[in-house]
């Protein structure tokens, strides 16, 4: 049992020999000690003493361990075949790289979790890293889900559509595609090739004549009987075959039908088949490199430059390239490419399904464990290899070239961003370039659906993971009072910031506290913002306000900063362009969020307000009565007869609308 954080127990004398044996150099991962103990910093000695006290409680088998700071922050999550031996490896007083030494110095307690197998330890470690985001681990920055193509099987005329998230709908899923752009491109071509409908169910059910997609030959028109359902389902079969890797047989079948139609002098039908074959060729021709012998594979290649890493991921399915995505994990510069790739893959596959073959640019230590974990999840054998020759190596080399190019572009963009931040700091008289800039804006329609928006910029550009929206909650604000809305937004933002406990600051981590706050507004907004920051007890944060020119022309903005007269920047100053970009991004984010909230209010269904009515019961009521208005007018006896609605639910719905009357 692990003692609670902050409590330690001294090792009994009989444990000393066992500890010395497990901490011996041949049992550790690090190189042998090269420094004498007296040269070790006192902070490392304190950390080693803490780890020694926790070592006694470490499991002598596979498991996961957490190293925790005095503030409660999780510093590192690791796994081991033998946790006791791994923990002992941290107790040497010298010979550690700087990253490990800093981690040991900050450690105040440890927590251990025992598991049955190394594979379980690998999966648990990846899960904990994604949840806790420890600063000394390799962190996968972008963990968005991938889009898929879904051919639904819950209707007589199946729909083809884009899908992201849980697979709750009955149908065939094809993917993953690396980006929304890639899946949209494929969908457009598939609609031209197979004429499958993409419309929503409600749109399909209410058609009395074919829509525009039928006119431009991107849908067969099953909604109004332009094609028999048996013939339509034949198109669905061809689409499934194509996406499943049978593209050659599908094209040969279409070519045969085109030839037969031409021989029978059915030239219009032959022309339509010709257009479908051209659309199929466009799908494969626009995908760049397509493998000849590799049906299904995920390809990962990693590049390193200037202490930064880039991992390029390619997805091949059905002998087709379904896109690629670049990742820039947060990792210490002292790590090797193989170590970063090893840690990244465990986190990547914690949420995403794998192909039956995973191709890597560098061999990784945990390849066997990863194979076991992925095989168990996929219920098929999965190979994790670093190929050295053949077409598989060509795919890896292609991904590696893309990784190097993406990293080069990223480094150039970051260097440009650093120069812009430096110019901004100089223009506003800051002592140093800001590392975190927060920009605030409000949006509303006549005072209704009012929201506040915060965007964040830093050395890597716009930090969209840090964007926030604030629903204006105060009932005392006069609708449309921008000053009061800005006061509420800033008060809530900085009240939360001041309440958060101080953490052991990592100089390389992106700060949670802004260096500069920008407000879109004039003198009045600036005074309100300054007062809100003062009341929140915030110190050391620069504040500036941007007022548009008399004719609202870009380039004639006036800036308000505490301790200076209002001023303008030269028309071609890079700092001015940067501020305009920041303001425009805040405006875009605020307007977009406001529109989404307004649309949700417009489409809100009265059935959503009834407690206990979930999506399935709501669907049953709408199918039975056609509309929420008809449900509200229905008699209790009619509600009780609706399929999927029991008497208790019928009474609840009936009473809700009767009370509303």
XYZ file of C-alpha atoms in Angstrom:
661
model
C 0.000 0.000 0.000
C 1.338 3.416 -0.943
C 1.439 5.998 1.854
C -0.555 9.170 1.208
C 1.290 12.045 -0.482
C 3.574 13.867 1.887
C 3.932 10.986 4.383
C 7.086 8.885 4.321
C 8.367 5.872 6.235
C 12.012 5.141 6.842
C 13.355 1.907 5.446
C 14.126 -0.695 8.089
C 17.803 -1.769 8.239
C 17.011 -5.199 6.748
C 15.812 -3.528 3.504
C 19.135 -1.797 2.823
C 20.775 -4.739 1.070
C 17.774 -5.338 -1.158
C 17.606 -1.656 -2.039
C 21.325 -1.471 -2.885
C 20.989 -4.509 -5.131
C 18.027 -3.103 -7.050
C 19.608 0.342 -7.394
C 22.823 -1.144 -8.782
C 23.935 0.151 -12.203
C 23.088 -3.103 -14.007
C 19.436 -2.735 -12.961
C 18.892 0.783 -14.252
C 18.326 2.419 -17.597
C 20.687 5.341 -17.118
C 24.426 5.391 -17.751
C 26.688 4.680 -14.750
C 27.282 7.591 -12.397
C 30.074 9.902 -13.511
C 29.850 12.594 -10.829
C 30.744 12.400 -7.175
C 27.869 12.651 -4.686
C 29.173 15.850 -3.017
C 28.684 17.680 -6.345
C 24.971 16.777 -6.462
C 22.576 19.707 -5.835
C 20.718 19.599 -2.553
C 17.350 19.529 -4.361
C 18.290 16.259 -6.072
C 19.378 14.768 -2.747
C 16.032 15.674 -1.221
C 14.191 14.101 -4.133
C 16.275 10.933 -3.910
C 15.507 10.699 -0.193
C 11.777 10.913 -0.926
C 11.977 8.237 -3.619
C 13.913 5.911 -1.298
C 11.164 6.158 1.294
C 8.501 5.283 -1.272
C 10.576 2.510 -2.827
C 9.616 0.102 -0.026
C 5.963 0.180 -1.138
C 6.609 -0.217 -4.866
C 5.140 -3.420 -6.374
C 7.615 -6.085 -7.405
C 5.933 -6.630 -10.778
C 4.349 -4.809 -13.736
C 2.613 -1.544 -13.016
C 2.458 2.219 -13.377
C 3.970 4.859 -11.112
C 3.350 8.576 -10.705
C 5.852 11.137 -9.434
C 4.045 14.025 -7.714
C 5.197 17.521 -6.724
C 4.560 19.197 -3.386
C 1.654 21.149 -4.909
C -0.057 17.929 -6.009
C 0.870 18.334 -9.680
C 1.661 15.046 -11.409
C 5.192 15.405 -12.770
C 5.628 12.093 -14.573
C 3.737 8.891 -15.324
C 5.795 5.831 -16.135
C 5.362 2.100 -16.596
C 7.689 -0.783 -15.859
C 7.916 -4.560 -16.026
C 9.182 -4.359 -12.453
C 8.141 -1.112 -10.768
C 10.413 -1.634 -7.758
C 13.513 -1.852 -9.935
C 12.475 1.107 -12.042
C 11.909 3.303 -8.971
C 15.288 2.267 -7.603
C 16.908 3.564 -10.804
C 15.992 7.137 -9.774
C 17.871 6.975 -6.468
C 21.409 7.480 -7.727
C 22.747 10.886 -6.777
C 24.487 11.550 -10.087
C 24.624 10.491 -13.714
C 21.117 11.641 -14.629
C 20.369 13.824 -17.637
C 19.029 17.278 -16.782
C 15.396 16.332 -17.411
C 15.532 13.389 -14.983
C 17.459 15.417 -12.400
C 14.843 18.194 -12.473
C 12.066 15.636 -12.142
C 13.716 13.977 -9.144
C 14.284 17.371 -7.512
C 10.599 18.263 -7.745
C 9.280 14.904 -6.503
C 7.529 15.027 -3.110
C 5.554 11.763 -3.245
C 4.800 8.770 -5.434
C 1.763 6.626 -6.219
C 1.895 3.062 -7.576
C -0.689 0.954 -9.420
C -0.161 -2.769 -9.954
C -1.491 -4.469 -13.103
C -1.499 -8.022 -14.413
C 0.662 -7.639 -17.528
C 3.045 -5.244 -19.244
C 0.389 -4.654 -21.895
C -2.031 -3.463 -19.222
C 0.690 -1.157 -17.909
C 1.211 0.302 -21.393
C -2.503 1.059 -21.828
C -2.917 2.496 -18.326
C 0.162 4.692 -18.724
C -1.169 6.141 -21.989
C -4.569 6.796 -20.418
C -3.111 8.561 -17.374
C -0.768 10.677 -19.493
C -3.676 11.933 -21.618
C -5.721 12.717 -18.511
C -3.047 14.358 -16.359
C -0.664 15.821 -18.968
C 2.484 15.567 -16.817
C 5.134 18.066 -17.755
C 8.019 15.529 -17.954
C 6.213 13.093 -20.257
C 6.022 13.225 -24.029
C 2.606 14.766 -24.720
C 0.530 14.354 -27.841
C -0.791 17.873 -28.424
C -3.533 17.166 -30.995
C -5.883 14.337 -30.005
C -8.920 15.218 -32.091
C -10.944 12.326 -33.419
C -10.659 11.446 -37.093
C -13.550 11.725 -39.550
C -14.963 8.622 -41.241
C -17.248 7.952 -44.182
C -20.448 6.219 -43.101
C -22.807 4.321 -45.364
C -25.798 3.997 -43.048
C -27.912 0.838 -43.002
C -30.862 2.169 -40.990
C -33.036 3.091 -44.001
C -34.336 1.466 -47.168
C -32.262 4.000 -49.163
C -28.875 4.124 -47.361
C -27.251 7.517 -46.846
C -23.563 8.320 -47.343
C -22.255 10.932 -44.939
C -19.319 12.165 -42.898
C -19.090 10.832 -39.343
C -17.003 11.715 -36.312
C -17.295 10.334 -32.786
C -18.898 7.223 -31.308
C -20.223 4.650 -33.772
C -23.779 4.498 -32.510
C -25.458 4.481 -35.909
C -25.945 1.214 -37.767
C -23.871 1.089 -40.933
C -20.444 0.584 -42.518
C -17.633 2.914 -41.423
C -14.648 3.585 -43.682
C -11.589 5.434 -42.454
C -9.903 7.073 -40.743
C -9.363 10.080 -42.972
C -6.632 12.427 -41.813
C -8.685 15.616 -42.106
C -12.145 16.984 -42.819
C -10.782 18.287 -46.126
C -9.725 14.766 -47.140
C -13.076 13.189 -46.252
C -15.057 15.978 -47.956
C -13.016 15.559 -51.117
C -13.658 11.815 -51.085
C -17.375 12.302 -50.424
C -17.750 14.705 -53.349
C -16.098 12.230 -55.700
C -18.074 9.276 -54.320
C -21.349 11.112 -54.858
C -20.439 11.666 -58.504
C -19.278 8.067 -58.913
C -22.081 6.199 -57.139
C -24.935 8.755 -56.962
C -25.701 7.984 -53.301
C -27.871 10.380 -51.337
C -26.227 12.543 -48.661
C -29.347 14.356 -47.411
C -30.694 14.082 -43.865
C -33.618 11.797 -43.086
C -36.108 14.642 -42.543
C -35.125 16.208 -45.876
C -35.497 12.847 -47.658
C -38.942 12.122 -46.180
C -40.424 15.462 -47.212
C -39.354 15.592 -50.865
C -42.016 15.805 -53.559
C -39.584 16.348 -56.425
C -35.830 15.714 -56.879
C -33.444 18.254 -55.401
C -30.555 20.055 -57.089
C -28.118 17.168 -56.455
C -30.202 14.982 -58.766
C -30.104 17.670 -61.456
C -26.297 17.947 -61.348
C -25.916 14.143 -61.373
C -24.673 13.700 -57.814
C -27.665 11.706 -56.544
C -29.827 8.993 -58.096
C -33.017 10.473 -56.592
C -34.429 7.561 -54.558
C -36.557 9.993 -52.531
C -39.046 10.519 -55.370
C -38.679 7.169 -57.092
C -36.330 8.339 -59.855
C -34.519 5.049 -59.290
C -35.937 1.788 -57.985
C -34.716 0.833 -54.497
C -33.238 -2.442 -55.804
C -31.176 -0.526 -58.358
C -30.195 2.047 -55.722
C -28.998 -0.684 -53.366
C -26.856 -2.013 -56.218
C -25.131 1.398 -56.284
C -24.660 1.125 -52.514
C -23.041 -2.292 -52.966
C -20.624 -0.903 -55.551
C -19.668 1.961 -53.199
C -19.039 -0.463 -50.333
C -16.899 -2.647 -52.573
C -14.870 0.344 -53.749
C -14.224 1.594 -50.206
C -13.377 -1.963 -49.094
C -10.512 -2.254 -51.574
C -12.248 -3.792 -54.580
C -11.740 -0.706 -56.728
C -10.399 -2.617 -59.713
C -13.384 -4.958 -59.922
C -15.804 -2.025 -59.558
C -14.134 -0.094 -62.382
C -14.044 -3.176 -64.606
C -17.749 -3.791 -63.967
C -18.630 -0.178 -64.835
C -16.480 -0.316 -67.963
C -18.259 -3.492 -69.059
C -21.678 -1.860 -68.503
C -20.562 1.219 -70.458
C -19.455 -0.923 -73.400
C -22.720 -2.879 -73.388
C -24.757 0.342 -73.277
C -22.813 1.781 -76.210
C -23.321 -1.385 -78.249
C -27.086 -1.147 -77.611
C -26.924 2.510 -78.726
C -27.875 3.726 -75.218
C -25.466 6.608 -75.482
C -26.895 8.683 -72.611
C -26.491 5.786 -70.180
C -23.015 5.084 -71.549
C -22.091 8.745 -70.977
C -23.313 8.584 -67.367
C -21.234 5.446 -66.765
C -18.242 7.159 -68.377
C -18.622 10.083 -65.955
C -18.790 7.682 -63.011
C -15.580 5.954 -64.125
C -13.895 9.359 -64.437
C -14.999 10.219 -60.888
C -13.437 6.987 -59.589
C -10.199 7.818 -61.405
C -10.279 11.278 -59.824
C -10.525 9.765 -56.337
C -7.426 7.647 -56.799
C -5.509 10.156 -58.889
C -5.895 12.988 -56.334
C -4.560 10.941 -53.432
C -0.890 11.178 -54.336
C 1.068 8.080 -53.416
C -1.038 4.901 -53.436
C 0.488 1.552 -52.426
C 0.489 -1.373 -54.814
C 0.924 -4.255 -52.360
C -0.010 -2.724 -48.980
C -3.770 -2.904 -48.523
C -3.984 -1.373 -45.051
C -1.359 0.438 -42.969
C -0.726 3.317 -40.594
C 2.641 4.939 -41.290
C 4.447 7.072 -38.713
C 7.717 8.893 -39.337
C 9.477 11.244 -36.932
C 11.927 14.072 -37.630
C 13.968 16.124 -35.143
C 15.564 19.539 -35.594
C 16.552 22.317 -33.197
C 15.229 20.329 -30.236
C 11.748 20.018 -31.789
C 9.968 16.911 -33.049
C 7.438 16.325 -35.818
C 5.572 13.060 -36.354
C 3.900 12.607 -39.724
C 1.049 10.076 -39.852
C -0.261 8.595 -43.112
C -3.340 6.370 -43.323
C -3.672 3.801 -46.101
C -6.860 1.807 -46.496
C -8.100 -0.322 -49.399
C -4.819 0.369 -51.281
C -5.610 4.086 -51.145
C -4.012 7.037 -49.392
C -6.655 8.529 -47.088
C -4.588 11.525 -46.023
C -1.893 12.552 -43.586
C -1.567 14.719 -40.494
C 1.384 16.369 -38.750
C 1.846 16.200 -34.977
C 4.246 18.268 -32.883
C 4.456 16.510 -29.501
C 5.821 18.251 -26.454
C 9.014 16.428 -25.590
C 12.362 17.178 -23.985
C 15.141 17.878 -26.480
C 17.370 15.257 -24.817
C 15.079 12.412 -25.924
C 15.772 10.413 -29.061
C 13.394 10.072 -31.999
C 12.654 6.450 -31.064
C 11.778 7.375 -27.453
C 9.389 10.131 -28.530
C 7.764 7.924 -31.176
C 7.340 5.099 -28.641
C 5.568 7.371 -26.134
C 3.469 9.034 -28.857
C 2.086 5.790 -30.312
C 0.745 4.551 -26.978
C -1.202 7.788 -26.538
C -2.343 7.913 -30.171
C -3.847 4.424 -30.155
C -5.426 4.915 -26.735
C -8.398 6.423 -28.603
C -7.913 5.707 -32.310
C -8.339 2.305 -34.000
C -5.297 0.878 -35.732
C -4.642 -0.727 -39.086
C -3.444 -4.314 -39.301
C 0.036 -3.032 -40.114
C 1.831 -0.145 -38.386
C 4.961 1.035 -40.200
C 7.546 3.127 -38.331
C 10.586 5.132 -39.340
C 12.468 4.090 -36.165
C 12.367 0.809 -34.221
C 10.777 1.308 -30.781
C 11.402 -0.511 -27.527
C 7.755 -1.366 -26.794
C 6.841 -2.709 -30.230
C 5.917 -6.161 -28.875
C 3.729 -4.657 -26.133
C 2.060 -2.347 -28.651
C 1.385 -5.276 -30.973
C -0.284 -7.227 -28.162
C -2.421 -4.259 -27.099
C -3.536 -3.371 -30.634
C -4.214 -7.004 -31.560
C -6.405 -7.461 -28.495
C -8.374 -4.296 -29.286
C -8.734 -4.964 -33.039
C -9.286 -8.707 -32.515
C -6.914 -9.311 -35.400
C -3.173 -9.745 -35.600
C -1.371 -6.370 -35.805
C 2.258 -5.992 -36.917
C 4.370 -3.065 -35.686
C 7.556 -2.907 -37.756
C 10.252 -0.549 -39.012
C 10.729 -1.820 -42.602
C 14.169 -1.659 -44.179
C 13.361 -2.380 -47.840
C 10.599 -2.756 -50.384
C 7.414 -0.773 -50.871
C 6.797 -0.501 -47.128
C 10.118 1.285 -46.749
C 9.148 3.600 -49.625
C 5.976 4.557 -47.750
C 8.002 5.291 -44.609
C 10.529 7.382 -46.561
C 7.678 9.371 -48.117
C 6.253 10.051 -44.643
C 9.726 10.961 -43.337
C 10.230 13.549 -46.085
C 6.864 15.066 -45.212
C 7.818 15.133 -41.517
C 11.049 17.017 -42.255
C 9.233 19.539 -44.441
C 6.438 20.073 -41.898
C 8.985 20.586 -39.103
C 10.885 23.103 -41.213
C 7.701 25.071 -41.845
C 6.794 24.921 -38.148
C 10.193 26.228 -37.056
C 9.975 29.072 -39.592
C 6.461 29.991 -38.454
C 7.512 29.947 -34.787
C 10.516 32.161 -35.523
C 8.235 34.638 -37.307
C 5.782 34.515 -34.391
C 8.596 35.225 -31.928
C 9.583 38.298 -33.919
C 5.973 39.530 -33.930
C 5.671 39.056 -30.160
C 8.926 40.943 -29.690
C 7.623 43.780 -31.896
C 4.359 43.838 -29.940
C 6.198 44.016 -26.625
C 8.373 46.859 -27.889
C 5.387 48.801 -29.274
C 3.514 48.587 -25.967
C 6.578 49.244 -23.806
C 6.699 45.798 -22.153
C 9.931 44.795 -20.387
C 10.127 41.577 -22.444
C 8.221 39.929 -25.311
C 4.902 38.515 -24.052
C 4.618 34.716 -23.989
C 0.832 34.663 -23.577
C -1.497 37.273 -25.072
C -5.234 37.181 -24.311
C -7.732 39.105 -26.457
C -11.370 39.668 -25.398
C -14.471 40.560 -27.380
C -18.264 40.417 -26.871
C -21.072 39.454 -29.211
C -24.870 39.638 -28.947
C -28.001 40.392 -30.964
C -29.827 43.305 -29.401
C -28.585 42.107 -26.023
C -29.894 38.532 -26.435
C -27.694 35.394 -26.393
C -24.825 37.559 -25.142
C -21.432 35.888 -24.902
C -17.884 36.946 -24.167
C -14.950 35.366 -25.986
C -11.269 35.009 -25.149
C -8.628 33.977 -27.673
C -5.012 33.226 -26.790
C -1.805 33.681 -28.776
C 1.718 32.618 -27.914
C 5.073 31.670 -29.424
C 3.415 28.925 -31.509
C 0.649 31.139 -32.892
C -3.002 30.941 -31.955
C -3.424 28.499 -29.042
C -6.938 27.275 -29.817
C -6.947 24.732 -27.004
C -6.896 27.710 -24.604
C -9.790 29.623 -26.177
C -12.744 30.204 -23.843
C -16.295 31.517 -24.093
C -18.337 33.095 -21.310
C -22.127 33.034 -21.271
C -23.217 36.331 -19.732
C -25.056 35.248 -16.574
C -25.833 38.441 -14.697
C -29.519 39.404 -14.734
C -28.691 42.964 -13.682
C -26.958 43.840 -16.952
C -28.965 46.018 -19.294
C -29.277 44.224 -22.655
C -26.563 45.504 -24.977
C -24.404 47.031 -22.203
C -20.954 46.131 -23.570
C -19.149 47.723 -20.618
C -20.966 45.573 -18.062
C -20.471 42.444 -20.163
C -16.722 43.063 -20.413
C -16.551 43.643 -16.650
C -18.279 40.300 -15.976
C -16.054 38.388 -18.404
C -12.785 39.751 -17.002
C -13.929 39.395 -13.392
C -14.830 35.734 -13.888
C -11.654 34.984 -15.840
C -9.217 36.481 -13.345
C -11.131 35.436 -10.236
C -10.646 31.837 -11.356
C -6.986 32.460 -12.184
C -6.212 33.937 -8.765
C -7.939 31.015 -6.987
C -5.893 28.359 -8.753
C -2.987 27.095 -6.644
C 0.484 28.061 -7.724
C 2.274 25.191 -9.448
C 5.961 24.518 -9.758
C 6.474 26.544 -12.912
C 7.988 24.744 -15.862
C 9.935 27.374 -17.825
C 9.242 25.533 -21.096
C 5.493 25.090 -20.565
C 2.956 27.532 -21.976
C 1.971 29.859 -19.095
C -1.551 29.954 -17.666
C -1.206 33.625 -16.711
C -1.247 36.280 -19.474
C 1.515 38.838 -19.941
C -0.718 41.103 -22.033
C -4.505 41.548 -22.200
C -6.003 43.220 -25.278
C -9.541 44.629 -25.301
C -11.469 45.464 -28.463
C -12.845 48.891 -27.561
C -12.044 52.497 -26.758
C -11.394 54.526 -23.614
C -14.583 53.376 -21.875
C -13.814 49.669 -22.356
C -10.236 50.272 -21.223
C -11.324 51.952 -17.973
C -13.802 49.174 -17.205
C -11.204 46.485 -17.903
C -8.582 48.211 -15.752
C -11.031 48.458 -12.858
C -12.025 44.772 -13.226
C -8.372 43.649 -13.118
C -7.696 45.849 -10.087
C -10.713 44.453 -8.200
C -9.600 40.891 -9.010
C -6.225 41.551 -7.378
C -4.289 40.884 -10.576
C -0.834 42.431 -10.753
C 1.898 42.355 -13.373
C -0.464 41.970 -16.352
C -0.225 44.668 -19.039
C -3.543 45.948 -20.389
C -4.219 47.621 -23.728
C -7.348 48.625 -25.614
C -7.812 48.949 -29.386
C -10.200 51.611 -30.693
C -11.091 51.689 -34.389
C -10.551 54.866 -36.378
C -13.240 57.458 -37.039
C -14.214 55.714 -40.295
C -13.417 52.277 -38.848
C -10.526 51.988 -41.297
C -7.878 49.373 -40.613
C -4.545 51.041 -39.938
C -5.967 54.038 -38.062
C -6.535 52.278 -34.711
C -5.892 54.162 -31.484
C -4.321 52.333 -28.552
C -4.923 53.001 -24.859
C -2.305 51.837 -22.358
C -1.985 52.723 -18.681
C 0.518 55.520 -18.075
C 0.638 56.708 -21.716
C -1.331 59.082 -23.871
C -3.454 57.448 -26.582
C -1.258 56.706 -29.602
C -1.210 55.113 -33.042
C 1.295 52.791 -34.657
C 2.884 53.549 -38.044
C 0.713 52.280 -40.935
C 3.186 49.580 -42.012
C 4.403 48.519 -38.553
C 4.472 44.682 -38.224
C 3.125 45.069 -34.675
C 0.041 46.850 -36.068
C -0.673 44.027 -38.506
C -0.222 41.511 -35.692
C -2.676 43.362 -33.439
C -5.190 43.480 -36.290
C -4.874 39.720 -36.744
C -5.424 39.181 -33.016
C -8.473 41.454 -32.969
C -9.963 39.854 -36.090
C -9.490 36.354 -34.662
C -11.210 37.376 -31.416
C -14.052 38.906 -33.429
C -14.377 35.771 -35.589
C -14.437 33.494 -32.557
C -16.988 35.633 -30.688
C -19.305 35.954 -33.697
C -19.055 32.244 -34.518
C -19.836 31.179 -30.975
C -22.738 33.628 -30.743
C -24.227 32.394 -34.024
C -23.969 28.777 -32.898
C -25.772 29.603 -29.652
C -28.435 31.602 -31.487
C -28.999 28.747 -33.958
C -29.372 26.324 -31.082
C -32.008 28.562 -29.508
C -33.869 28.832 -32.811
C -33.939 25.059 -33.303
C -34.746 24.235 -29.700
C -37.559 21.694 -29.426
C -40.231 22.021 -26.696
C -39.777 18.306 -25.983
C -36.214 19.062 -24.787
C -37.690 20.879 -21.779
C -39.483 17.781 -20.420
C -37.426 16.018 -17.715
C -36.906 12.353 -18.505
C -37.447 12.668 -22.261
C -34.236 11.612 -23.955
C -33.352 11.318 -27.647
C -35.033 7.914 -28.161
C -38.381 8.931 -26.597
C -38.270 12.287 -28.355
C -37.764 10.461 -31.661
C -40.658 8.094 -30.905
C -43.011 10.996 -30.162
C -42.046 12.900 -33.295
C -42.444 9.801 -35.461
C -45.882 9.141 -33.975
C -47.266 12.704 -34.134
C -45.113 14.484 -36.728
C -44.239 17.619 -34.722
C -43.814 18.913 -31.196
C -46.941 21.070 -31.627
C -48.977 17.946 -32.397
C -47.535 16.215 -29.313
C -48.583 19.201 -27.172
C -52.141 18.982 -28.480
C -52.455 15.195 -28.194
C -54.838 13.590 -25.733
C -53.492 11.371 -22.985
C -55.027 8.273 -24.570
C -53.275 9.024 -27.877
C -49.929 9.521 -26.124
C -50.294 6.168 -24.387
C -50.837 4.447 -27.750
C -47.639 5.863 -29.309
C -45.035 3.131 -30.043
C -42.195 3.171 -27.527
C -44.061 5.334 -24.990
C -45.326 3.782 -21.756
C -48.158 5.140 -19.616
C -45.871 6.867 -17.124
C -44.038 8.721 -19.904
C -47.322 9.619 -21.599
C -48.643 11.077 -18.334
C -45.409 13.057 -17.839
C -45.603 14.551 -21.341
C -49.312 15.312 -21.025
C -48.934 16.994 -17.621
C -46.002 19.094 -18.879
C -47.991 20.658 -21.701
C -51.147 21.014 -19.581
C -49.169 23.001 -17.020
C -47.851 25.136 -19.851
C -51.433 26.032 -20.768
